[in-house]
């Protein structure tokens, strides 16, 4: 089947090379060969799947638990088999409770860290006093110096 898929891809590439802006469908013979091969391959894959699952059902015949597990597998309702593991402070942790506590600690500390950073910066002033803007007559050089000082203060 894998070799047939590669052959189908080869036929597709050949047909695609024959397409142009003016002739979107390309060479009819190449497209017909690709289309027919694609249909046959699709039929073969469906038959192989059907045969595979028939054999699977015969192997679990009489065992209801395995039968339902197979039905759920076909429906796509499998439980993930990945065990929880996470790095906390450089250590690999597999205990679900420690992982959840690590997440809780991380996300609850974000607000605390942001508040500490915000209040330690020069941007936060006394909230009760209104902002004061004073405009005096200045020269271009004085405006440049004021802007440079403002840039340094807000970094």
Coordinates of C-alpha atoms in Angstrom, one line a residue:
X1 CA 0.0 0.0 0.0
X2 CA 2.8 2.4 0.8
X3 CA 4.4 1.8 -2.6
X4 CA 1.1 2.5 -4.2
X5 CA 0.7 5.7 -2.3
X6 CA 4.1 6.8 -3.6
X7 CA 3.1 5.8 -7.1
X8 CA -0.1 7.9 -6.8
X9 CA 2.0 10.8 -5.6
X10 CA 4.3 10.4 -8.6
X11 CA 1.3 10.4 -11.0
X12 CA -0.1 13.5 -9.3
X13 CA 3.3 15.4 -9.7
X14 CA 3.4 14.4 -13.3
X15 CA -0.1 15.7 -13.9
X16 CA 0.6 18.9 -11.9
X17 CA 3.7 19.6 -14.0
X18 CA 1.5 19.5 -17.1
X19 CA -0.9 22.2 -15.8
X20 CA -0.4 25.8 -16.7
X21 CA -2.3 29.1 -16.0
X22 CA -4.0 28.9 -19.3
X23 CA -4.7 25.1 -19.1
X24 CA -5.7 24.4 -15.5
X25 CA -6.6 20.8 -16.2
X26 CA -3.3 19.9 -17.9
X27 CA -2.8 16.8 -19.9
X28 CA -5.9 14.7 -20.0
X29 CA -4.1 11.4 -20.2
X30 CA -2.0 12.1 -17.2
X31 CA -5.0 13.3 -15.2
X32 CA -7.0 10.2 -16.2
X33 CA -4.2 7.9 -15.1
X34 CA -3.8 9.7 -11.8
X35 CA -7.6 9.8 -11.2
X36 CA -8.1 6.1 -12.0
X37 CA -5.1 5.1 -9.8
X38 CA -6.3 7.3 -7.0
X39 CA -9.8 5.6 -7.1
X40 CA -8.3 2.1 -7.1
X41 CA -5.9 3.0 -4.2
X42 CA -8.8 4.4 -2.2
X43 CA -10.8 1.2 -2.7
X44 CA -7.8 -0.9 -1.7
X45 CA -7.2 1.1 1.5
X46 CA -10.8 0.9 2.5
X47 CA -10.8 -2.9 1.9
X48 CA -7.6 -3.2 4.0
X49 CA -9.1 -1.2 6.9
X50 CA -12.2 -3.3 6.8
X51 CA -10.2 -6.6 6.8
X52 CA -7.9 -5.3 9.6
X53 CA -10.8 -4.4 11.9
X54 CA -12.7 -7.6 11.0
X55 CA -9.7 -9.6 12.2
X56 CA -9.5 -7.4 15.3
X57 CA -13.1 -8.0 16.2
X58 CA -12.7 -11.8 15.6
X59 CA -9.7 -11.8 18.0
X60 CA -11.7 -10.1 20.8
X61 CA -14.8 -12.2 20.2
X62 CA -16.5 -13.0 23.5
X63 CA -14.7 -10.3 25.6
X64 CA -17.0 -7.4 25.9
X65 CA -14.5 -5.1 27.6
X66 CA -12.0 -5.4 24.7
X67 CA -14.8 -5.2 22.2
X68 CA -16.0 -1.9 23.5
X69 CA -12.4 -0.7 23.7
X70 CA -12.1 -1.5 20.0
X71 CA -15.4 0.2 19.2
X72 CA -14.3 3.4 21.1
X73 CA -11.0 3.2 19.2
X74 CA -12.9 3.2 16.0
X75 CA -15.0 6.1 17.1
X76 CA -11.9 8.1 18.2
X77 CA -12.7 8.1 21.9
X78 CA -9.4 6.8 23.2
X79 CA -8.1 8.1 26.5
X80 CA -4.6 9.6 26.2
X81 CA -1.9 7.2 27.5
X82 CA 0.5 10.0 28.3
X83 CA 1.5 10.1 31.9
X84 CA 1.7 13.6 33.4
X85 CA 5.2 14.9 33.9
X86 CA 6.4 18.4 34.2
X87 CA 9.6 20.3 35.2
X88 CA 9.2 22.4 38.3
X89 CA 12.3 24.3 39.4
X90 CA 14.5 22.0 37.2
X91 CA 13.1 18.8 38.7
X92 CA 11.0 16.3 36.8
X93 CA 7.7 15.9 38.7
X94 CA 5.2 13.1 38.0
X95 CA 2.9 13.6 40.9
X96 CA -0.3 15.2 39.6
X97 CA -1.0 17.1 42.8
X98 CA 2.5 18.6 42.8
X99 CA 2.1 19.6 39.2
X100 CA -1.2 21.3 39.8
X101 CA 0.2 23.1 42.9
X102 CA 3.1 24.2 40.7
X103 CA 0.8 25.7 38.1
X104 CA -1.3 27.4 40.8
X105 CA 1.7 28.9 42.4
X106 CA 3.1 30.1 39.0
X107 CA -0.2 31.7 37.9
X108 CA -1.0 33.3 41.3
X109 CA 2.5 34.8 41.5
X110 CA 2.1 36.6 38.2
X111 CA -0.1 39.3 39.6
X112 CA 2.1 39.8 42.6
X113 CA 5.2 40.1 40.4
X114 CA 3.6 42.6 38.1
X115 CA 2.3 44.7 40.9
X116 CA 5.8 44.7 42.5
X117 CA 7.4 45.7 39.2
X118 CA 4.7 48.4 38.5
X119 CA 5.0 50.1 41.9
X120 CA 8.8 50.0 41.9
X121 CA 9.0 51.8 38.6
X122 CA 9.0 55.5 38.2
X123 CA 5.8 55.4 36.1
X124 CA 3.5 55.1 39.1
X125 CA 2.9 58.3 40.9
X126 CA 0.6 59.3 43.7
X127 CA -2.9 58.4 42.3
X128 CA -4.7 61.1 44.3
X129 CA -2.8 64.1 42.8
X130 CA -3.8 65.2 39.3
X131 CA -1.1 65.2 36.6
X132 CA 0.6 68.5 36.2
X133 CA 1.6 69.8 32.8
X134 CA 3.4 73.1 32.6
X135 CA 4.2 74.7 29.3
X136 CA 6.8 77.4 29.1
X137 CA 8.3 79.1 26.1
X138 CA 11.3 77.0 25.2
X139 CA 13.7 76.7 22.3
X140 CA 14.2 73.6 20.1
X141 CA 17.3 72.6 22.0
X142 CA 15.4 72.8 25.4
X143 CA 12.6 70.6 24.0
X144 CA 15.2 68.1 22.8
X145 CA 16.8 68.0 26.3
X146 CA 13.4 67.6 28.0
X147 CA 12.5 64.7 25.6
X148 CA 15.8 63.0 26.2
X149 CA 15.4 63.2 30.0
X150 CA 11.9 61.9 29.7
X151 CA 13.1 58.9 27.7
X152 CA 15.7 58.1 30.3
X153 CA 13.2 58.3 33.2
X154 CA 10.7 55.9 31.6
X155 CA 13.2 53.1 30.8

